[in-house]
Amino acid sequence: AQSVTQLGSHVSVSEGALVLLRCNYSSSVPPYLFWYVQYPNQGLQLLLKYTSAATLVKGINGFEAEFKKSETSFHLTKPSAHMSDAAEYFCAVSDDRDDKIIFGKGTRLHILP
Amino acid sequence: GAGVSQTPSNKVTEKGKYVELRCDPISGHTALYWYRQSLGQGPEFLIYFQGTGAADDSGLPNDRFFAVRPEGSVSTLKIQRTERGDSAVYLCASSSLAGGAYEQFFGPGTRLTVL
């Protein structure tokens, strides 16, 4: 069965510092992988997705993630954090392009001034 | 263009009552999904429609939950005999499988509170 594990329910970084949000997945088939962001009182927005093309995926707002099959990981990074990045981030996996998405429990990112 | 819309945005009901939650997908999207997000958790899959039929309803928690999509566009999630544990944000998403791109577009959700 598919599953997603996000390490750290809360992560705090200083403004301008590197953002690293960790995600490990399990899937019996080559997966589709996603990162979604949820700002307070707003809906889910897709940051980026991996669909078996390039292993380094660039998304919106300067975020990127690298698919590492050997580590079953899909960690999200951003070189320099902005205050506006404060939000809840969800890693997610799907077995197929028209299949349900399985979400992790989320990581709340706090940006310290 | 218009995104996925959900109505109502908030619904407060009493234990035991019946509720209906509506989802209007993006025009032309054939796939429609319902998820439930409890406080402090990630969204959990409920049901997936491809056109008018439910392709996967494995996430519905019990037979009090039912969803329809009679004309392959708007969908309604129906909850009978609501319980306090049903309180959550119910999310709808739609996607188009055309063109090879794959993304589910999410609506703002309906926050259901069962007193």
PDB file of C-alpha atoms in Angstrom:
ATOM      1  CA  ALA A   1       0.000   0.000   0.000  1.00  0.00           C
ATOM      2  CA  GLN A   2       1.118   3.504  -0.680  1.00  0.00           C
ATOM      3  CA  SER A   3       2.172   5.711   2.202  1.00  0.00           C
ATOM      4  CA  VAL A   4       3.999   8.943   2.821  1.00  0.00           C
ATOM      5  CA  THR A   5       6.040   9.926   5.850  1.00  0.00           C
ATOM      6  CA  GLN A   6       6.914  13.522   6.515  1.00  0.00           C
ATOM      7  CA  LEU A   7       9.619  13.974   9.124  1.00  0.00           C
ATOM      8  CA  GLY A   8       8.822  16.820  11.474  1.00  0.00           C
ATOM      9  CA  SER A   9       5.347  18.192  11.981  1.00  0.00           C
ATOM     10  CA  HIS A  10       6.884  21.641  12.571  1.00  0.00           C
ATOM     11  CA  VAL A  11      10.031  23.123  11.041  1.00  0.00           C
ATOM     12  CA  SER A  12      11.418  26.579  11.833  1.00  0.00           C
ATOM     13  CA  VAL A  13      14.012  28.358   9.727  1.00  0.00           C
ATOM     14  CA  SER A  14      15.338  31.883   9.725  1.00  0.00           C
ATOM     15  CA  GLU A  15      14.472  34.224   6.874  1.00  0.00           C
ATOM     16  CA  GLY A  16      17.124  33.775   4.175  1.00  0.00           C
ATOM     17  CA  ALA A  17      18.137  30.313   5.362  1.00  0.00           C
ATOM     18  CA  LEU A  18      17.806  27.036   3.504  1.00  0.00           C
ATOM     19  CA  VAL A  19      14.445  25.304   3.687  1.00  0.00           C
ATOM     20  CA  LEU A  20      14.501  21.487   3.785  1.00  0.00           C
ATOM     21  CA  LEU A  21      11.290  19.524   4.285  1.00  0.00           C
ATOM     22  CA  ARG A  22      11.710  15.759   4.308  1.00  0.00           C
ATOM     23  CA  CYS A  23       9.454  13.200   2.689  1.00  0.00           C
ATOM     24  CA  ASN A  24       9.774   9.453   2.277  1.00  0.00           C
ATOM     25  CA  TYR A  25       7.290   7.345   0.394  1.00  0.00           C
ATOM     26  CA  SER A  26       6.420   3.734  -0.169  1.00  0.00           C
ATOM     27  CA  SER A  27       4.857   2.523  -3.376  1.00  0.00           C
ATOM     28  CA  SER A  28       4.740  -0.794  -5.177  1.00  0.00           C
ATOM     29  CA  VAL A  29       5.021   0.845  -8.580  1.00  0.00           C
ATOM     30  CA  PRO A  30       6.958   3.823  -9.958  1.00  0.00           C
ATOM     31  CA  PRO A  31       5.111   6.630  -8.259  1.00  0.00           C
ATOM     32  CA  TYR A  32       3.817  10.059  -9.063  1.00  0.00           C
ATOM     33  CA  LEU A  33       5.002  12.377  -6.284  1.00  0.00           C
ATOM     34  CA  PHE A  34       3.735  15.794  -5.300  1.00  0.00           C
ATOM     35  CA  TRP A  35       4.275  18.651  -2.910  1.00  0.00           C
ATOM     36  CA  TYR A  36       1.274  20.789  -2.062  1.00  0.00           C
ATOM     37  CA  VAL A  37       1.187  23.984   0.007  1.00  0.00           C
ATOM     38  CA  GLN A  38      -1.716  25.208   2.091  1.00  0.00           C
ATOM     39  CA  TYR A  39      -1.706  28.789   3.289  1.00  0.00           C
ATOM     40  CA  PRO A  40      -3.894  29.706   6.265  1.00  0.00           C
ATOM     41  CA  ASN A  41      -7.585  29.597   5.354  1.00  0.00           C
ATOM     42  CA  GLN A  42      -6.802  28.768   1.737  1.00  0.00           C
ATOM     43  CA  GLY A  43      -7.069  25.693  -0.450  1.00  0.00           C
ATOM     44  CA  LEU A  44      -4.319  23.301  -1.470  1.00  0.00           C
ATOM     45  CA  GLN A  45      -1.990  24.542  -4.177  1.00  0.00           C
ATOM     46  CA  LEU A  46       0.381  22.346  -6.168  1.00  0.00           C
ATOM     47  CA  LEU A  47       4.022  23.342  -5.703  1.00  0.00           C
ATOM     48  CA  LEU A  48       5.580  20.717  -7.947  1.00  0.00           C
ATOM     49  CA  LYS A  49       5.189  17.173  -9.192  1.00  0.00           C
ATOM     50  CA  TYR A  50       7.373  14.276 -10.293  1.00  0.00           C
ATOM     51  CA  THR A  51       5.976  12.116 -13.090  1.00  0.00           C
ATOM     52  CA  SER A  52       8.980   9.985 -14.139  1.00  0.00           C
ATOM     53  CA  ALA A  53      10.714  12.647 -16.202  1.00  0.00           C
ATOM     54  CA  ALA A  54      13.684  14.542 -14.705  1.00  0.00           C
ATOM     55  CA  THR A  55      14.503  13.514 -11.143  1.00  0.00           C
ATOM     56  CA  LEU A  56      15.109  17.128 -10.096  1.00  0.00           C
ATOM     57  CA  VAL A  57      11.816  18.934 -10.270  1.00  0.00           C
ATOM     58  CA  LYS A  58      11.473  22.703 -10.115  1.00  0.00           C
ATOM     59  CA  GLY A  59       8.269  24.221  -8.851  1.00  0.00           C
ATOM     60  CA  ILE A  60       6.738  27.565  -8.104  1.00  0.00           C
ATOM     61  CA  ASN A  61       8.076  30.158  -5.682  1.00  0.00           C
ATOM     62  CA  GLY A  62      11.666  28.899  -5.958  1.00  0.00           C
ATOM     63  CA  PHE A  63      10.995  25.430  -4.528  1.00  0.00           C
ATOM     64  CA  GLU A  64      12.464  22.255  -5.939  1.00  0.00           C
ATOM     65  CA  ALA A  65      12.521  18.581  -5.027  1.00  0.00           C
ATOM     66  CA  GLU A  66      14.690  15.637  -5.994  1.00  0.00           C
ATOM     67  CA  PHE A  67      13.356  12.134  -6.551  1.00  0.00           C
ATOM     68  CA  LYS A  68      15.790   9.556  -5.153  1.00  0.00           C
ATOM     69  CA  LYS A  69      14.565   6.058  -5.857  1.00  0.00           C
ATOM     70  CA  SER A  70      17.316   4.363  -3.845  1.00  0.00           C
ATOM     71  CA  GLU A  71      16.312   6.329  -0.763  1.00  0.00           C
ATOM     72  CA  THR A  72      12.563   6.408  -1.564  1.00  0.00           C
ATOM     73  CA  SER A  73      12.725  10.124  -0.817  1.00  0.00           C
ATOM     74  CA  PHE A  74      11.342  13.304  -2.328  1.00  0.00           C
ATOM     75  CA  HIS A  75      12.626  16.099  -0.108  1.00  0.00           C
ATOM     76  CA  LEU A  76      11.565  19.694  -0.762  1.00  0.00           C
ATOM     77  CA  THR A  77      14.125  22.489  -0.708  1.00  0.00           C
ATOM     78  CA  LYS A  78      14.391  26.225  -1.222  1.00  0.00           C
ATOM     79  CA  PRO A  79      17.737  28.037  -1.011  1.00  0.00           C
ATOM     80  CA  SER A  80      16.496  31.132   0.797  1.00  0.00           C
ATOM     81  CA  ALA A  81      13.350  31.303   2.909  1.00  0.00           C
ATOM     82  CA  HIS A  82      10.942  34.225   2.719  1.00  0.00           C
ATOM     83  CA  MET A  83       8.405  35.224   5.331  1.00  0.00           C
ATOM     84  CA  SER A  84       5.694  34.484   2.767  1.00  0.00           C
ATOM     85  CA  ASP A  85       6.738  30.797   2.729  1.00  0.00           C
ATOM     86  CA  ALA A  86       5.136  30.234   6.134  1.00  0.00           C
ATOM     87  CA  ALA A  87       2.457  27.625   5.480  1.00  0.00           C
ATOM     88  CA  GLU A  88       1.597  23.922   5.768  1.00  0.00           C
ATOM     89  CA  TYR A  89       3.347  21.665   3.258  1.00  0.00           C
ATOM     90  CA  PHE A  90       2.065  18.243   2.233  1.00  0.00           C
ATOM     91  CA  CYS A  91       3.989  15.533   0.429  1.00  0.00           C
ATOM     92  CA  ALA A  92       1.804  13.131  -1.520  1.00  0.00           C
ATOM     93  CA  VAL A  93       2.008  10.024  -3.713  1.00  0.00           C
ATOM     94  CA  SER A  94      -0.160   8.460  -6.365  1.00  0.00           C
ATOM     95  CA  ASP A  95       0.167   5.147  -8.186  1.00  0.00           C
ATOM     96  CA  ASP A  96      -1.223   6.379 -11.461  1.00  0.00           C
ATOM     97  CA  ARG A  97      -2.150   9.535 -13.256  1.00  0.00           C
ATOM     98  CA  ASP A  98      -5.828   9.085 -12.549  1.00  0.00           C
ATOM     99  CA  ASP A  99      -5.551   7.543  -9.131  1.00  0.00           C
ATOM    100  CA  LYS A 100      -6.277   8.870  -5.690  1.00  0.00           C
ATOM    101  CA  ILE A 101      -3.559  10.860  -3.947  1.00  0.00           C
ATOM    102  CA  ILE A 102      -2.236   9.713  -0.594  1.00  0.00           C
ATOM    103  CA  PHE A 103      -1.077  12.627   1.536  1.00  0.00           C
ATOM    104  CA  GLY A 104       1.380  12.837   4.385  1.00  0.00           C
ATOM    105  CA  LYS A 105       0.365  14.430   7.651  1.00  0.00           C
ATOM    106  CA  GLY A 106       1.972  17.713   6.721  1.00  0.00           C
ATOM    107  CA  THR A 107       4.805  19.911   7.943  1.00  0.00           C
ATOM    108  CA  ARG A 108       4.121  23.402   9.197  1.00  0.00           C
ATOM    109  CA  LEU A 109       6.926  25.733   8.149  1.00  0.00           C
ATOM    110  CA  HIS A 110       7.647  28.704  10.408  1.00  0.00           C
ATOM    111  CA  ILE A 111       9.883  31.520   9.208  1.00  0.00           C
ATOM    112  CA  LEU A 112      11.787  33.395  11.891  1.00  0.00           C
ATOM    113  CA  PRO A 113      12.651  37.056  11.258  1.00  0.00           C
TER     114      PRO A 113
ATOM    115  CA  GLY B   1     -10.925  30.608 -15.815  1.00  0.00           C
ATOM    116  CA  ALA B   2     -12.971  29.504 -12.851  1.00  0.00           C
ATOM    117  CA  GLY B   3     -11.472  26.993 -10.479  1.00  0.00           C
ATOM    118  CA  VAL B   4     -13.152  24.294  -8.439  1.00  0.00           C
ATOM    119  CA  SER B   5     -15.909  25.721  -6.292  1.00  0.00           C
ATOM    120  CA  GLN B   6     -17.567  24.199  -3.236  1.00  0.00           C
ATOM    121  CA  THR B   7     -20.707  25.163  -1.415  1.00  0.00           C
ATOM    122  CA  PRO B   8     -21.389  25.908   1.305  1.00  0.00           C
ATOM    123  CA  SER B   9     -18.065  27.149   2.625  1.00  0.00           C
ATOM    124  CA  ASN B  10     -19.210  26.411   6.159  1.00  0.00           C
ATOM    125  CA  LYS B  11     -21.898  24.094   7.450  1.00  0.00           C
ATOM    126  CA  VAL B  12     -22.920  23.669  11.055  1.00  0.00           C
ATOM    127  CA  THR B  13     -25.343  20.891  11.841  1.00  0.00           C
ATOM    128  CA  GLU B  14     -26.554  18.861  14.767  1.00  0.00           C
ATOM    129  CA  LYS B  15     -25.707  15.258  15.457  1.00  0.00           C
ATOM    130  CA  GLY B  16     -28.029  12.949  13.597  1.00  0.00           C
ATOM    131  CA  LYS B  17     -28.908  15.370  10.814  1.00  0.00           C
ATOM    132  CA  TYR B  18     -28.420  14.877   7.067  1.00  0.00           C
ATOM    133  CA  VAL B  19     -26.098  17.139   5.063  1.00  0.00           C
ATOM    134  CA  GLU B  20     -25.224  17.642   1.423  1.00  0.00           C
ATOM    135  CA  LEU B  21     -21.991  19.196   0.207  1.00  0.00           C
ATOM    136  CA  ARG B  22     -21.663  20.372  -3.378  1.00  0.00           C
ATOM    137  CA  CYS B  23     -18.679  20.501  -5.713  1.00  0.00           C
ATOM    138  CA  ASP B  24     -18.473  22.266  -9.068  1.00  0.00           C
ATOM    139  CA  PRO B  25     -15.379  21.048 -10.912  1.00  0.00           C
ATOM    140  CA  ILE B  26     -13.422  22.909 -13.538  1.00  0.00           C
ATOM    141  CA  SER B  27     -15.361  22.821 -16.795  1.00  0.00           C
ATOM    142  CA  GLY B  28     -14.355  19.883 -18.949  1.00  0.00           C
ATOM    143  CA  HIS B  29     -12.603  17.935 -16.196  1.00  0.00           C
ATOM    144  CA  THR B  30     -13.756  14.343 -16.323  1.00  0.00           C
ATOM    145  CA  ALA B  31     -12.220  13.188 -13.049  1.00  0.00           C
ATOM    146  CA  LEU B  32     -13.538  14.367  -9.678  1.00  0.00           C
ATOM    147  CA  TYR B  33     -12.265  13.456  -6.224  1.00  0.00           C
ATOM    148  CA  TRP B  34     -13.502  13.964  -2.663  1.00  0.00           C
ATOM    149  CA  TYR B  35     -11.116  14.129   0.297  1.00  0.00           C
ATOM    150  CA  ARG B  36     -11.599  14.812   4.005  1.00  0.00           C
ATOM    151  CA  GLN B  37      -9.126  16.777   6.089  1.00  0.00           C
ATOM    152  CA  SER B  38      -9.383  16.523   9.844  1.00  0.00           C
ATOM    153  CA  LEU B  39      -7.684  19.037  12.094  1.00  0.00           C
ATOM    154  CA  GLY B  40      -3.911  18.630  12.034  1.00  0.00           C
ATOM    155  CA  GLN B  41      -3.978  15.915   9.391  1.00  0.00           C
ATOM    156  CA  GLY B  42      -3.391  15.617   5.685  1.00  0.00           C
ATOM    157  CA  PRO B  43      -6.325  15.130   3.334  1.00  0.00           C
ATOM    158  CA  GLU B  44      -7.694  11.571   3.201  1.00  0.00           C
ATOM    159  CA  PHE B  45      -9.209  10.132   0.046  1.00  0.00           C
ATOM    160  CA  LEU B  46     -12.931   9.369   0.057  1.00  0.00           C
ATOM    161  CA  ILE B  47     -14.146   8.703  -3.488  1.00  0.00           C
ATOM    162  CA  TYR B  48     -13.173   9.219  -7.129  1.00  0.00           C
ATOM    163  CA  PHE B  49     -15.478   9.693 -10.130  1.00  0.00           C
ATOM    164  CA  GLN B  50     -14.552   9.205 -13.747  1.00  0.00           C
ATOM    165  CA  GLY B  51     -17.480  10.731 -15.600  1.00  0.00           C
ATOM    166  CA  THR B  52     -20.725   9.753 -13.914  1.00  0.00           C
ATOM    167  CA  GLY B  53     -19.516   6.579 -12.259  1.00  0.00           C
ATOM    168  CA  ALA B  54     -17.601   6.050  -9.047  1.00  0.00           C
ATOM    169  CA  ALA B  55     -14.305   4.495 -10.110  1.00  0.00           C
ATOM    170  CA  ASP B  56     -13.036   4.065  -6.561  1.00  0.00           C
ATOM    171  CA  ASP B  57     -15.078   4.508  -3.374  1.00  0.00           C
ATOM    172  CA  SER B  58     -12.706   2.642  -1.098  1.00  0.00           C
ATOM    173  CA  GLY B  59     -12.158   5.666   1.124  1.00  0.00           C
ATOM    174  CA  LEU B  60     -15.754   6.166   2.217  1.00  0.00           C
ATOM    175  CA  PRO B  61     -15.672   5.410   5.955  1.00  0.00           C
ATOM    176  CA  ASN B  62     -19.094   3.729   6.202  1.00  0.00           C
ATOM    177  CA  ASP B  63     -22.493   3.526   4.562  1.00  0.00           C
ATOM    178  CA  ARG B  64     -23.588   6.870   6.005  1.00  0.00           C
ATOM    179  CA  PHE B  65     -21.471   8.493   3.310  1.00  0.00           C
ATOM    180  CA  PHE B  66     -22.588   8.566  -0.307  1.00  0.00           C
ATOM    181  CA  ALA B  67     -21.692  10.663  -3.341  1.00  0.00           C
ATOM    182  CA  VAL B  68     -23.228  11.168  -6.754  1.00  0.00           C
ATOM    183  CA  ARG B  69     -22.276  12.831 -10.010  1.00  0.00           C
ATOM    184  CA  PRO B  70     -25.369  12.248 -12.193  1.00  0.00           C
ATOM    185  CA  GLU B  71     -24.378  14.309 -15.234  1.00  0.00           C
ATOM    186  CA  GLY B  72     -20.622  13.942 -15.031  1.00  0.00           C
ATOM    187  CA  SER B  73     -20.042  17.472 -13.794  1.00  0.00           C
ATOM    188  CA  VAL B  74     -21.355  18.664 -10.412  1.00  0.00           C
ATOM    189  CA  SER B  75     -20.998  16.226  -7.545  1.00  0.00           C
ATOM    190  CA  THR B  76     -22.779  16.028  -4.210  1.00  0.00           C
ATOM    191  CA  LEU B  77     -21.385  14.325  -1.117  1.00  0.00           C
ATOM    192  CA  LYS B  78     -24.164  13.190   1.183  1.00  0.00           C
ATOM    193  CA  ILE B  79     -23.767  12.308   4.834  1.00  0.00           C
ATOM    194  CA  GLN B  80     -26.616  10.703   6.753  1.00  0.00           C
ATOM    195  CA  ARG B  81     -27.045  10.630  10.532  1.00  0.00           C
ATOM    196  CA  THR B  82     -24.055  12.882  11.072  1.00  0.00           C
ATOM    197  CA  GLU B  83     -21.748  12.232  14.011  1.00  0.00           C
ATOM    198  CA  ARG B  84     -19.371  14.586  15.812  1.00  0.00           C
ATOM    199  CA  GLY B  85     -16.473  12.651  14.317  1.00  0.00           C
ATOM    200  CA  ASP B  86     -17.591  13.715  10.847  1.00  0.00           C
ATOM    201  CA  SER B  87     -16.468  17.270  11.620  1.00  0.00           C
ATOM    202  CA  ALA B  88     -13.718  18.131   9.143  1.00  0.00           C
ATOM    203  CA  VAL B  89     -12.976  20.111   6.009  1.00  0.00           C
ATOM    204  CA  TYR B  90     -14.288  18.289   2.950  1.00  0.00           C
ATOM    205  CA  LEU B  91     -12.214  18.956  -0.137  1.00  0.00           C
ATOM    206  CA  CYS B  92     -13.116  18.417  -3.751  1.00  0.00           C
ATOM    207  CA  ALA B  93     -10.623  18.208  -6.608  1.00  0.00           C
ATOM    208  CA  SER B  94     -10.916  17.745 -10.341  1.00  0.00           C
ATOM    209  CA  SER B  95      -8.483  16.831 -13.068  1.00  0.00           C
ATOM    210  CA  SER B  96      -8.234  16.401 -16.794  1.00  0.00           C
ATOM    211  CA  LEU B  97      -6.407  13.369 -18.094  1.00  0.00           C
ATOM    212  CA  ALA B  98      -5.890  14.928 -21.515  1.00  0.00           C
ATOM    213  CA  GLY B  99      -2.521  15.983 -22.832  1.00  0.00           C
ATOM    214  CA  GLY B 100      -0.386  13.932 -20.449  1.00  0.00           C
ATOM    215  CA  ALA B 101      -0.325  16.551 -17.749  1.00  0.00           C
ATOM    216  CA  TYR B 102      -1.496  15.323 -14.418  1.00  0.00           C
ATOM    217  CA  GLU B 103      -2.681  17.597 -11.649  1.00  0.00           C
ATOM    218  CA  GLN B 104      -5.618  17.599  -9.303  1.00  0.00           C
ATOM    219  CA  PHE B 105      -6.986  21.098  -8.746  1.00  0.00           C
ATOM    220  CA  PHE B 106      -8.478  21.561  -5.310  1.00  0.00           C
ATOM    221  CA  GLY B 107     -11.415  23.657  -4.215  1.00  0.00           C
ATOM    222  CA  PRO B 108     -11.409  25.759  -1.030  1.00  0.00           C
ATOM    223  CA  GLY B 109     -13.303  23.118   0.903  1.00  0.00           C
ATOM    224  CA  THR B 110     -16.448  22.959   3.013  1.00  0.00           C
ATOM    225  CA  ARG B 111     -15.880  23.114   6.736  1.00  0.00           C
ATOM    226  CA  LEU B 112     -18.434  20.809   8.391  1.00  0.00           C
ATOM    227  CA  THR B 113     -19.053  21.131  12.107  1.00  0.00           C
ATOM    228  CA  VAL B 114     -21.320  18.602  13.797  1.00  0.00           C
ATOM    229  CA  LEU B 115     -22.496  19.754  17.221  1.00  0.00           C
TER     230      LEU B 115
END
